[in-house]
Short mmCIF file of C-alpha atoms (C1' of nucleotides) in Angstrom, two decimals:
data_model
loop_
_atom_site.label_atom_id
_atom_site.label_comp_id
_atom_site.label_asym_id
_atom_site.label_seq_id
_atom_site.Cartn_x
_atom_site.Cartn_y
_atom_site.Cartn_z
CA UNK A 1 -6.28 0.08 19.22
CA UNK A 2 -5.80 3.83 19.81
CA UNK A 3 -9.45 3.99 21.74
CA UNK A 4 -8.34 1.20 24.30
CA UNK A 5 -5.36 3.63 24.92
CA UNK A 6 -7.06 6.63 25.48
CA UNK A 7 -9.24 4.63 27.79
CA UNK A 8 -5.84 3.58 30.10
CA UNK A 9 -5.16 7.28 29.60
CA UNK A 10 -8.48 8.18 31.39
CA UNK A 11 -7.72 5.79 33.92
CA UNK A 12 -4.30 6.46 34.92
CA UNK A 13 -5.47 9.86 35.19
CA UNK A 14 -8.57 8.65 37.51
CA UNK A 15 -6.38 6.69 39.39
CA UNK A 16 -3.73 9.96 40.39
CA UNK A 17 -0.89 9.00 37.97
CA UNK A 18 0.87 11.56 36.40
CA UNK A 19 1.50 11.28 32.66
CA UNK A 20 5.03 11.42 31.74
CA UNK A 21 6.80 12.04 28.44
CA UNK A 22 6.72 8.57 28.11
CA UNK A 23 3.18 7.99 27.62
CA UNK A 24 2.57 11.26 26.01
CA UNK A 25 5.54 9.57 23.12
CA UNK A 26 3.44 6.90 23.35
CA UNK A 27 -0.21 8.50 22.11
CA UNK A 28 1.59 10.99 19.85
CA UNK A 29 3.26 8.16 18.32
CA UNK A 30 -0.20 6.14 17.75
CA UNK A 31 -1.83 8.91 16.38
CA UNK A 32 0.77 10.13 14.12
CA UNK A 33 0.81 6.24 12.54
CA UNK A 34 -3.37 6.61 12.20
CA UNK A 35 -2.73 9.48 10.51
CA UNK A 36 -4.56 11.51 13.08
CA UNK A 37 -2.24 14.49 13.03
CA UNK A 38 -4.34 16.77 14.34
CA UNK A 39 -5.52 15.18 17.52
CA UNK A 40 -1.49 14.43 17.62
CA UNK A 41 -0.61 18.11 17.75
CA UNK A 42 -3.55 18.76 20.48
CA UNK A 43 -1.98 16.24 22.66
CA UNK A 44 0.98 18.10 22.08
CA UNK A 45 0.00 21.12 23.78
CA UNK A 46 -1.79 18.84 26.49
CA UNK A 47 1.45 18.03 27.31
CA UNK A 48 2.67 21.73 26.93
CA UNK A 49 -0.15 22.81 29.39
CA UNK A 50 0.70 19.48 31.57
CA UNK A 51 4.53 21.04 32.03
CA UNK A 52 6.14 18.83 29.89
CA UNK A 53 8.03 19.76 27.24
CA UNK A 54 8.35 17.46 24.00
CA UNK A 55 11.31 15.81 23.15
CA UNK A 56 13.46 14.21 20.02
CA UNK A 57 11.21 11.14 20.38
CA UNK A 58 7.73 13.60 20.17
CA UNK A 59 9.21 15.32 17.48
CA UNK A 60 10.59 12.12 15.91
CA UNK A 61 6.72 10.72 15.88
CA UNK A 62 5.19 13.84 14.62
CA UNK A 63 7.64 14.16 11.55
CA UNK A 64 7.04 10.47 10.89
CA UNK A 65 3.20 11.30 10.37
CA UNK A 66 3.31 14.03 8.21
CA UNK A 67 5.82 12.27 6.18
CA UNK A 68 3.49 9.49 6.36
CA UNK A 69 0.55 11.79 4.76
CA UNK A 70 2.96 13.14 2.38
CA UNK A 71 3.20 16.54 3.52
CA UNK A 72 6.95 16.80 3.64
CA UNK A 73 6.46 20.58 4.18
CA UNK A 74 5.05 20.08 7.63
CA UNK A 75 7.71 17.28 8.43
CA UNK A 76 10.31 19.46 7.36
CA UNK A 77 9.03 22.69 9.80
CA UNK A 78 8.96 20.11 12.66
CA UNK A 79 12.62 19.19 12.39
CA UNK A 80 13.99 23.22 11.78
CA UNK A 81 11.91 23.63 14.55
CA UNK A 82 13.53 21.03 16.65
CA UNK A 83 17.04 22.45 15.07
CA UNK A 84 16.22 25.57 16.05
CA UNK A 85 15.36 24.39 19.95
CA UNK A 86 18.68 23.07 19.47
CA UNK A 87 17.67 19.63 20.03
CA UNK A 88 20.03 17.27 18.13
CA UNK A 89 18.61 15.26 15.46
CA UNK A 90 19.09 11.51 15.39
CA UNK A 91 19.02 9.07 12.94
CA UNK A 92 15.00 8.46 13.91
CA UNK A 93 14.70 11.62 12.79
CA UNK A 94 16.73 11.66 9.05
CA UNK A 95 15.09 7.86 9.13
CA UNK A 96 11.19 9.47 9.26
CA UNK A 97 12.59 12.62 6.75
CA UNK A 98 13.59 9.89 4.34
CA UNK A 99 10.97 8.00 4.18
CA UNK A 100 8.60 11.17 3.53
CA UNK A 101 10.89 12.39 0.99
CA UNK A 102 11.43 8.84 -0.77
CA UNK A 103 7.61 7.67 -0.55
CA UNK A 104 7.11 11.48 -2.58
CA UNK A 105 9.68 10.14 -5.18
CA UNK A 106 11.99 13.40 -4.51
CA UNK A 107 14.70 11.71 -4.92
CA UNK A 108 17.36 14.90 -5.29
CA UNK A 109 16.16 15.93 -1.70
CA UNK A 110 16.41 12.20 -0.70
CA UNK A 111 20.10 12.65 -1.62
CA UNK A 112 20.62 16.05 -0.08
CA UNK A 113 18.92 14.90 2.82
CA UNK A 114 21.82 12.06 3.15
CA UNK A 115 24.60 15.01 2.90
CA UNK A 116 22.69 17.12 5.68
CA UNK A 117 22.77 13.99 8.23
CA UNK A 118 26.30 13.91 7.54
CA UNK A 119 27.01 17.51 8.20
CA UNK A 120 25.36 16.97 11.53
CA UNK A 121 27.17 13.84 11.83
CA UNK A 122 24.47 11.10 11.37
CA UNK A 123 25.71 7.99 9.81
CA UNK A 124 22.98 7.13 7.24
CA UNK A 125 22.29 3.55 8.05
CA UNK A 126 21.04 0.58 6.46
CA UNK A 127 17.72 1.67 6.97
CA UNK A 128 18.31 5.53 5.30
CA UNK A 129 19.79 3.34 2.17
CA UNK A 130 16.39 0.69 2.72
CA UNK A 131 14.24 4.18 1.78
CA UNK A 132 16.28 5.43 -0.74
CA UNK A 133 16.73 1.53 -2.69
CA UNK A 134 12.70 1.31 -2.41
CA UNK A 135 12.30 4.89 -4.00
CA UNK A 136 13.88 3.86 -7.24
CA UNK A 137 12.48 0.94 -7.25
CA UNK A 138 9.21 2.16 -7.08
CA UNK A 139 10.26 4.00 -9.73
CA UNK A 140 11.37 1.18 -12.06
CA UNK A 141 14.70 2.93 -11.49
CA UNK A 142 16.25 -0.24 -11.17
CA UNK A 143 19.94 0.92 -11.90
CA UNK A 144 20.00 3.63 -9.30
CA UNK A 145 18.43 1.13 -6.84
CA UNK A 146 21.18 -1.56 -7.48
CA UNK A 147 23.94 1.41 -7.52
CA UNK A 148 22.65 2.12 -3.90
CA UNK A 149 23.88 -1.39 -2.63
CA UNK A 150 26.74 -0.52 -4.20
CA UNK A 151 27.08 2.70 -2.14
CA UNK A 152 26.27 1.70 1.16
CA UNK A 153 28.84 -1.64 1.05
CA UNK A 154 31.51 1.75 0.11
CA UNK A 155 30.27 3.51 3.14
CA UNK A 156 30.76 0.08 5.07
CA UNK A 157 26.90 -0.37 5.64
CA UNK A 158 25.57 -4.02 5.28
CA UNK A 159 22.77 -4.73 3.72
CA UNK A 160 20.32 -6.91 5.43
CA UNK A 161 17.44 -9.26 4.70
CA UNK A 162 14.83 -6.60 4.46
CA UNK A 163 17.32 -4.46 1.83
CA UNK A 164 17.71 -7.54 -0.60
CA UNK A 165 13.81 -8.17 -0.07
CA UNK A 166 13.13 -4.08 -1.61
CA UNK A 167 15.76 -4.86 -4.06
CA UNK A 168 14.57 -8.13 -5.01
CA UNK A 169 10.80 -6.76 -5.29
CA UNK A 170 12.24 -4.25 -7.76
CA UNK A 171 13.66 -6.50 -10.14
CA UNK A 172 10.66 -8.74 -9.99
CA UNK A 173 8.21 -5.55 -10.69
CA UNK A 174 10.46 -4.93 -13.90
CA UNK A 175 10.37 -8.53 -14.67
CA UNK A 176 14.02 -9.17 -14.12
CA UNK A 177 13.44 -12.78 -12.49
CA UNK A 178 16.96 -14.08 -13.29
CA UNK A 179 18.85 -11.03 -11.55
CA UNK A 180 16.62 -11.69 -8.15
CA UNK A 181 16.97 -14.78 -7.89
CA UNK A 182 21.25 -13.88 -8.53
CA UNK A 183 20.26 -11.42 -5.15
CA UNK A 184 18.40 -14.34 -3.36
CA UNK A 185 22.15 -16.50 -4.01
CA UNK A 186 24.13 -13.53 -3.11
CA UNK A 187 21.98 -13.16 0.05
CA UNK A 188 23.06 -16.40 0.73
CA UNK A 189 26.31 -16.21 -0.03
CA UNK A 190 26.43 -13.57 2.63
CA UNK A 191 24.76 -16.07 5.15
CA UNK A 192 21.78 -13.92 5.49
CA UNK A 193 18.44 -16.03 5.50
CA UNK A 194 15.84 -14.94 3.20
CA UNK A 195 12.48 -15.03 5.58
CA UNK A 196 8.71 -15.57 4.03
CA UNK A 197 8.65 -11.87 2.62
CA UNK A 198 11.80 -12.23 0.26
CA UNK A 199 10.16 -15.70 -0.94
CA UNK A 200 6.67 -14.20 -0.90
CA UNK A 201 8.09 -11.47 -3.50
CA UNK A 202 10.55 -13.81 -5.72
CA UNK A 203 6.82 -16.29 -5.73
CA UNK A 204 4.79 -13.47 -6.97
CA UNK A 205 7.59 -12.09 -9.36
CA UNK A 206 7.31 -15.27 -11.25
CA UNK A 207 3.54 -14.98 -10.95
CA UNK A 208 3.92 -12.05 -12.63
CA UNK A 209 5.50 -12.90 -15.74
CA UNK A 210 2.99 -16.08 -15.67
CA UNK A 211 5.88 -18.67 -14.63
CA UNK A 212 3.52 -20.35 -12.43
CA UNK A 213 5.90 -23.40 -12.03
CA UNK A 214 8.94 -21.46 -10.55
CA UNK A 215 6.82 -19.72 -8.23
CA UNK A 216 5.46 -23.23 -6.68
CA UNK A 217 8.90 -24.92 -7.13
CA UNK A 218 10.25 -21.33 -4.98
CA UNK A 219 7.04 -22.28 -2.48
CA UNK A 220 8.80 -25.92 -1.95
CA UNK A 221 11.98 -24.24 -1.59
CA UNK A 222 10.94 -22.18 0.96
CA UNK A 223 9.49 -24.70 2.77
CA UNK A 224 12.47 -26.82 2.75
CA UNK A 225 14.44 -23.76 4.07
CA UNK A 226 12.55 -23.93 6.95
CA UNK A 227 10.78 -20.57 6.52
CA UNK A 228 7.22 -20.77 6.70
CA UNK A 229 4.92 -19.71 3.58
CA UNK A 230 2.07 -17.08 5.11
CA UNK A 231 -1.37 -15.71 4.13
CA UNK A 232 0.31 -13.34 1.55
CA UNK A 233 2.36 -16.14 0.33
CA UNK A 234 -0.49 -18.40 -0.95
CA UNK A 235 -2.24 -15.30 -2.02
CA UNK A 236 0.47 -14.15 -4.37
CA UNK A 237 0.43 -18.28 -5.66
CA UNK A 238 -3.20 -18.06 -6.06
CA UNK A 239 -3.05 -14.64 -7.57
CA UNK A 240 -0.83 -15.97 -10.48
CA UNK A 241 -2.85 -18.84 -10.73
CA UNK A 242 -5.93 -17.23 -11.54
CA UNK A 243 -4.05 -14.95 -13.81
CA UNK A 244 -3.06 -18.19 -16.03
CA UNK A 245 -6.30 -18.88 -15.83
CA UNK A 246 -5.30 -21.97 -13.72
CA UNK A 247 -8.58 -21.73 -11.70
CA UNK A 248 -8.38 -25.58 -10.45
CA UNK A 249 -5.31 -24.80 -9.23
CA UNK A 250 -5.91 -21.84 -7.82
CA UNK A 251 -8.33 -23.96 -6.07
CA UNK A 252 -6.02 -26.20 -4.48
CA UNK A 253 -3.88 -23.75 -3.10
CA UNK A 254 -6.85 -22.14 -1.47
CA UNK A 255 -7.48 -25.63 0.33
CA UNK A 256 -4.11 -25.97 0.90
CA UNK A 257 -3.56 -23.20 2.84
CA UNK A 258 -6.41 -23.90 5.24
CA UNK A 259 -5.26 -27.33 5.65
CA UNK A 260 -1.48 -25.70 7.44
CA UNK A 261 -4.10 -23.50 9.51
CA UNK A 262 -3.66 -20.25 7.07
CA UNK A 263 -6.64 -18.49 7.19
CA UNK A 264 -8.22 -17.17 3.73
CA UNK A 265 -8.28 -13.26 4.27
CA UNK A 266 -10.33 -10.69 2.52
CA UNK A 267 -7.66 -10.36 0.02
CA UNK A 268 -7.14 -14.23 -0.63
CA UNK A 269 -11.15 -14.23 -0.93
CA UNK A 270 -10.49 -11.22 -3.58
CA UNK A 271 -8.18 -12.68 -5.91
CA UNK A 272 -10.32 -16.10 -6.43
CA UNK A 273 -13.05 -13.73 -6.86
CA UNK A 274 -11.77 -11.98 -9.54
CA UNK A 275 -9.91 -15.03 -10.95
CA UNK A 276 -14.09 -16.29 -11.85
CA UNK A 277 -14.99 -12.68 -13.34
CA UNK A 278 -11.95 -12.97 -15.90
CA UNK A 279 -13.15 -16.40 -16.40
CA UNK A 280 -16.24 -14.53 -16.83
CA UNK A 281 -17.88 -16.86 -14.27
CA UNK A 282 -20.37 -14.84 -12.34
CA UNK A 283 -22.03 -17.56 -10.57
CA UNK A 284 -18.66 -18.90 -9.33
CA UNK A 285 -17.51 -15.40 -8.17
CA UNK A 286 -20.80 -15.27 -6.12
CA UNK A 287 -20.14 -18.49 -4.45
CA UNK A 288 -16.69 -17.42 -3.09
CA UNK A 289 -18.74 -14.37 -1.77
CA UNK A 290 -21.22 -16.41 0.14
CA UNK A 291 -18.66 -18.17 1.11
CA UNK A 292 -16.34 -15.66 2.47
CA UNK A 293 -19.44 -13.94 4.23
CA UNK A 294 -20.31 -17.60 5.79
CA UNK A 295 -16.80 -18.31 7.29
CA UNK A 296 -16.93 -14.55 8.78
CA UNK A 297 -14.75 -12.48 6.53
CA UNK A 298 -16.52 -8.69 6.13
CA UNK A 299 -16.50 -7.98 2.27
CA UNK A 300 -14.16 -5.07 1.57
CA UNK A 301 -14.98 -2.54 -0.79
CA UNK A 302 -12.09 -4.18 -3.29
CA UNK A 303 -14.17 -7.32 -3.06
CA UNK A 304 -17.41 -5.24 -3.96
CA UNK A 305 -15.46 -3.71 -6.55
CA UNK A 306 -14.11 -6.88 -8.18
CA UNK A 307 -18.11 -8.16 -7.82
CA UNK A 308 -19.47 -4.91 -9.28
CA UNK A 309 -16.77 -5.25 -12.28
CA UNK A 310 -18.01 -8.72 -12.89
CA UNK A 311 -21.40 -7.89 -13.93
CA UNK A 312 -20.21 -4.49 -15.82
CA UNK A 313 -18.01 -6.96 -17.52
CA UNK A 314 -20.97 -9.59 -18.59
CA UNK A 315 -23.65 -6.40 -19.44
CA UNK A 316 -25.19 -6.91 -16.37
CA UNK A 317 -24.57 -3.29 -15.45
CA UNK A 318 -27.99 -2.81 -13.95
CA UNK A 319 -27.45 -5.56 -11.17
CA UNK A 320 -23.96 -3.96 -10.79
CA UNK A 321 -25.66 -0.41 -9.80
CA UNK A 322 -28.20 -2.23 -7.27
CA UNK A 323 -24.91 -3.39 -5.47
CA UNK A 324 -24.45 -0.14 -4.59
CA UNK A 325 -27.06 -0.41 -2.17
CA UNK A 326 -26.16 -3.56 -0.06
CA UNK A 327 -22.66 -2.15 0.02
CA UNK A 328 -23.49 0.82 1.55
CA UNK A 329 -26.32 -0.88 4.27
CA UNK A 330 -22.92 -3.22 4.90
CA UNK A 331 -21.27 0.59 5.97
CA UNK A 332 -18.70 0.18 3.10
CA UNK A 333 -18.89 3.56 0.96
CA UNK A 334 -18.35 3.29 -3.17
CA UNK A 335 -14.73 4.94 -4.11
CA UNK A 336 -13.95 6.27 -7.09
CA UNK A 337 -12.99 2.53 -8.23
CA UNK A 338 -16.49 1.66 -8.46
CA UNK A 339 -17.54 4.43 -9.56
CA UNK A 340 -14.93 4.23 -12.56
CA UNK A 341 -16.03 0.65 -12.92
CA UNK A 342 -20.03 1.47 -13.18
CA UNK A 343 -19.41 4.64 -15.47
CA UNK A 344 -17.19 2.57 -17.71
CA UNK A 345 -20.04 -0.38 -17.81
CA UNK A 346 -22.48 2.13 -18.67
CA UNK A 347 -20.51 4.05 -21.60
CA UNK A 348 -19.40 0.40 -23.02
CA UNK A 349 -23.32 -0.29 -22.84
CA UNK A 350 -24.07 3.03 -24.54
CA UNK A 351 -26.22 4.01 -21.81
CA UNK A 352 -24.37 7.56 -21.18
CA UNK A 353 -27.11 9.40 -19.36
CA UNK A 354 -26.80 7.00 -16.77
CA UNK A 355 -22.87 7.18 -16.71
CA UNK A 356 -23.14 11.12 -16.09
CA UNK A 357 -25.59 10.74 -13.25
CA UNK A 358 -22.92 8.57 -11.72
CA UNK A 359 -20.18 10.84 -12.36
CA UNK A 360 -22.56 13.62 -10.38
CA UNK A 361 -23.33 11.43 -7.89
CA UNK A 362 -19.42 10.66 -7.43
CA UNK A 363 -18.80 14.26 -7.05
CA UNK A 364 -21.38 14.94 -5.35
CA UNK A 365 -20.11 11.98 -2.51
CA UNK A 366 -16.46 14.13 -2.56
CA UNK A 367 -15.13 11.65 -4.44
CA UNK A 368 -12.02 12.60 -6.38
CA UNK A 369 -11.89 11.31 -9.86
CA UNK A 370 -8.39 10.36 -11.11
CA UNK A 371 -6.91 9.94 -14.82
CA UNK A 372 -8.91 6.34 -14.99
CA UNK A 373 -12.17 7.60 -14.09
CA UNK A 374 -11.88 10.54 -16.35
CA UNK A 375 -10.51 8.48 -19.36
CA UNK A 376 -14.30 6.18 -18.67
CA UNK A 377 -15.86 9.51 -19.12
CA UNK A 378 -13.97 10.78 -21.69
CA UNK A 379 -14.56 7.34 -23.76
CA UNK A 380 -18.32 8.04 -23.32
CA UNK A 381 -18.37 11.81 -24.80
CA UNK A 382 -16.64 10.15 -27.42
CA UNK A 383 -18.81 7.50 -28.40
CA UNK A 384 -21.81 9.85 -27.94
CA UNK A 385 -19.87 11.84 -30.38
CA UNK A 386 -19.52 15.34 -28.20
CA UNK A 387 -16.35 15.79 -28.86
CA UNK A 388 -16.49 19.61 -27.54
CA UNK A 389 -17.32 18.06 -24.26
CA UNK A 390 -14.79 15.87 -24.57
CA UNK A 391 -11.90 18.17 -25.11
CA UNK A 392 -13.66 20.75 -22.30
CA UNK A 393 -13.47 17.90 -19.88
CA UNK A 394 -9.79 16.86 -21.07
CA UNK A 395 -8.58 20.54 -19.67
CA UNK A 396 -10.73 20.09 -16.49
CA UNK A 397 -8.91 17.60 -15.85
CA UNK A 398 -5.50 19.03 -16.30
CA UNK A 399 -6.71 22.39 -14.53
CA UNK A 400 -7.07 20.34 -11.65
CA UNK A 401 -3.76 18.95 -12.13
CA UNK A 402 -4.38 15.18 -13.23
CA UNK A 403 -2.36 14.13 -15.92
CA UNK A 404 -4.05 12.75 -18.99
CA UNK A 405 -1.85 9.23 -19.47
"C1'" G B 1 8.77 1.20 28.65
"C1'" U B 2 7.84 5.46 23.64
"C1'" U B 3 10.24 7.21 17.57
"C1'" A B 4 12.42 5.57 11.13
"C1'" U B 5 12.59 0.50 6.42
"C1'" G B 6 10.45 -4.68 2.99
"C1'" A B 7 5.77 -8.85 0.16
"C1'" A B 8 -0.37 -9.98 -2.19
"C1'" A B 9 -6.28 -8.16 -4.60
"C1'" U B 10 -10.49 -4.35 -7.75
"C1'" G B 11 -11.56 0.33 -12.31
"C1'" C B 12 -10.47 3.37 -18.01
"C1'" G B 13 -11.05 2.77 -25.69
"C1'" C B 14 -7.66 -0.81 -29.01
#
RNA sequence: GUUAUGAAAUGCGC
């Protein structure tokens, strides 16, 4: 709650205190996690003009939020510039470069980043390896991720609970349910305790590949254990029940939940939602949305979206346009999911004029179309049968520098 | 007292 701060701020001021490096760390740090860099930086020089000079843990903050946005550049220029101030790096410091490297996938600098903390003789700890694991799994890179286990138990770093959780979630993305549940054992075997997130992602792994009776025998398991199944726990079950097209189930599970005093959140509402529009069962899907409104959940736009894809998805694509409306009177903007949704209702209904106009209006909102929305598009030039346009709109989209997939 | 890591939902032809 950044604005309560800045309202203690006020007051402290009101009230004679003087702000110390402390609370400056403090705000910077906030704002840098809301992704409110620039407001960050102006604080910065507020503490500048205050007589304060920033310190490792400012600079620490600030490099975490532009590695947060992505902009490793920026991140990068903050810690020369601290190097330069000679100001010693710690491992906050490699531990905020790392992620901003790993979450851009660049993994050579990832590993020349882990040979620069050395030089300046920064252990990389388990936390440096946590980054680097993830990275390769998100890259379904799941023999590089495993080989990093490998190399931190060389360099005498122990993995912990969190590690084995990214690992774990790897091999379930790829499908590999028998080598994560071999990790789960060897976590184990290590004593560590696997908490609700390392179940939660071994329960939705099996989800995944639609073994729906592993993931609730895992949810007993866990329970036994001792560890507690959460929101995203049930979510995940309910998730892979809809998936199977096990709506009745999917249904007890929902009760369930509220009956241990886990509260259905706007994602749990989502999923049963858009269990009933692959069931192709509009009037159900509503129903959980009246529902979800009643017990005081606000509607997302992802639960818009899933509603909006129902009705493209059973030719009502009319009545999925005039949601537009109520969604945006309920202060929830269309993104370019919807509007990918809509255009793809309308070139499936051979109604193209109307899926241009929506493409217009998208770009018109500064929305930014990505390979999905154009491939809708695309699949309506096509149809129409202008080709030319087709293949003029195919190299607009790789001028801009999307990728056709 | 302030700084780095893990889990769930929606869209695109066949």
């Amino acid at each position: 709650d950044l604005e309560e701060a800045f309202r203690l701020k006020g007051e402290m001021v009101e009230r004679g205190f003087v702000l110390d490096n402390f609370t400056y760390n403090t705000i910077v740090s906030g704002l840098c996690r809301a992704n409110r860099m620039r407001e960050a930086n102006g604080v910065l020089n507020d503490m500048v003009e205050g007589g304060l000079s920033p310190d490792l843990v400012t600079y620490n903050a600030l490099i975490d939020g532009y590695s947060r946005e992505g902009n490793i550049w920026k991140a990068f220029e903050v810690y020369n510039g601290l190097v330069m101030k000679g100001i010693k790096a710690d491992i906050h410091t490699y531990g905020a470069l790392m992620n901003g490297v790993c979450k851009a996938g660049k993994m050579e600098e990832a590993r020349i980043l882990i040979k620069e903390m050395l030089l300046h003789g920064v252990i990389p700890n388990v936390i440096s390896y946590h980054s680097l694991c993830k990275a390769y799994c998100d890259q379904g890179n799941m023999e590089a991720a495993i080989l990093v286990r490998d190399e931190m138990l060389e360099r005498g770093v122990t993995p912990d609970v969190a590690f084995y959780s990214v690992l774990i979630g790897g091999l379930c993305k790829t499908g590999e349910m028998e080598t994560s549940m071999q990790l789960l054992h060897e976590m184990l075997d290590k004593r560590l305790t696997p908490d609700e997130i390392t179940y939660t992602t071994l329960i939705d792994g099996y989800c995944r590949i639609g073994n729906c009776s592993e993931a609730v025998m895992l949810l007993s398991q866990m329970v036994e254990t001792g560890c507690k199944p959460n929101v995203v726990t049930y979510t995940s079950l309910i998730c892979g029940m809809c998936q199977a097209g096990k709506m009745e189930e999917a249904n007890k599970l929902f009760e369930e939940m509220q009956t241990i005093n886990l509260l259905p959140n706007e994602w749990t509402y989502s999923v049963l939602i858009n269990g009933y529009v692959n069931a192709r069962n509009m009037q159900d899907a509503f129903r959980v949305h009246d529902e979800l409104v009643k017990s005081g959940v606000i509607p997302n736009v992802v639960i818009w979206n899933t509603l909006i894809s129902g009705l493209c998805k059973t030719g009502r694509v009319a009545e999925a346009v005039g949601l537009l409306e109520p969604m945006q009177s309920n202060g929830l903007m269309p993104d370019y999911v919807t509007y990918t949704t809509l255009i793809a209702g309308y070139c499936k209904s051979r109604n193209f004029h109307e899926a241009l106009k929506l493409w217009n209006e998208m770009i018109n909102n500064g929305l930014i179309p990505d390979a999905a929305t154009y491939n809708a598009l695309l699949y309506g030039y096509c149809i129409e049968g202008s080709i030319g346009e087709a293949v003029e709109l195919l190299n607009e989209m790789m001028q801009i520098g999307i990728s056709p997939n």
